[in-house]
Coordinates of C-alpha atoms in Angstrom, one line a residue:
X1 CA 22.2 0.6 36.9
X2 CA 24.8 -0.9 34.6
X3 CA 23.0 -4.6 35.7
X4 CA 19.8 -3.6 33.4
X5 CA 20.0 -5.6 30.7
X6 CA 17.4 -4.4 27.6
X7 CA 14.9 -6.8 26.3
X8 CA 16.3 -8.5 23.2
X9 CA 13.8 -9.6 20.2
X10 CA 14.0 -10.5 16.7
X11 CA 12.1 -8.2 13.9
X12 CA 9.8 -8.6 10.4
X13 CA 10.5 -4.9 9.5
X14 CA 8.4 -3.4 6.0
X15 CA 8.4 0.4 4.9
X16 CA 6.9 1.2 1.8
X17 CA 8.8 4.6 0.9
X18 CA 7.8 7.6 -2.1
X19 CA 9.3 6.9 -5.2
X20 CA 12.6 9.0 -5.1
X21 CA 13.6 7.5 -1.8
X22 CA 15.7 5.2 -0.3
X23 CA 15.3 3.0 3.0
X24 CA 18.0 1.4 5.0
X25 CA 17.7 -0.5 8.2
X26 CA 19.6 -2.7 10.2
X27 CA 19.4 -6.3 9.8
X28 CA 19.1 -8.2 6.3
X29 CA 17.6 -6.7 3.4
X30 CA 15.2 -9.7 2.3
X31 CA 13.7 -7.6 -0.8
X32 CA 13.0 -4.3 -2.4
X33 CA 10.2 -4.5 -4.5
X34 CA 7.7 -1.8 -6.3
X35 CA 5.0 -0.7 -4.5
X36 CA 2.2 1.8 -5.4
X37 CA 4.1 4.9 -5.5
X38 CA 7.2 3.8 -4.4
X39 CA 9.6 0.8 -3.3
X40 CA 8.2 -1.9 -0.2
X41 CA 11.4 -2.7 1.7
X42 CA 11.7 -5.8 4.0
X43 CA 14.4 -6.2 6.9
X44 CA 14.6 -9.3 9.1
X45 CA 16.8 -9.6 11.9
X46 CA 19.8 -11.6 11.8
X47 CA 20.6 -11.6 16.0
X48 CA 18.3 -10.4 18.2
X49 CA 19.1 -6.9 19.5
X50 CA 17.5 -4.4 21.7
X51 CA 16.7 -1.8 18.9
X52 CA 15.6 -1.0 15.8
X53 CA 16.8 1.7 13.1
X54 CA 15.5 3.0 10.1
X55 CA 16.3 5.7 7.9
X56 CA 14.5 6.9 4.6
X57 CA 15.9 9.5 2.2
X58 CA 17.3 10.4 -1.2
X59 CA 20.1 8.4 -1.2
X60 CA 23.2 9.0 -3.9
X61 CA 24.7 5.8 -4.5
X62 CA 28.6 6.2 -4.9
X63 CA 30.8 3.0 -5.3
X64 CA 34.8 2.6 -4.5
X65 CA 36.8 1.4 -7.4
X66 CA 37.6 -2.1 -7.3
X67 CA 33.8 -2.9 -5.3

């Protein structure tokens, strides 16, 4: 029913990833830091929301002139 309303909360998110890899996640990126064999990645939420997304992959960073 369109009257359901999800459970919001707020989130302390951490994923330590491989070196090579990237992380992303909604939210604010507090830190990425080294880690033993990779990069520790902390989120925190910003507005509490009714899910949480996180990705983690080789990532290609590409930048738009003028950024």
């Amino acid at each position: 029913p369109s009257d359901v309303q999800e459970p919001l909360f707020d989130y302390d998110l951490r994923v330590v990833v491989p070196e090579g890899l990237g992380a992303v996640s909604a939210g604010e990126l507090a830190s990425a830091t080294p880690a033993e064999g990779g990069t520790e990645y902390h989120w925190f939420s910003v507005d509490p929301t009714g899910e949480i997304a996180l990705v983690a992959a080789a990532f290609e960073r590409s930048e738009r002139p003028g950024t």
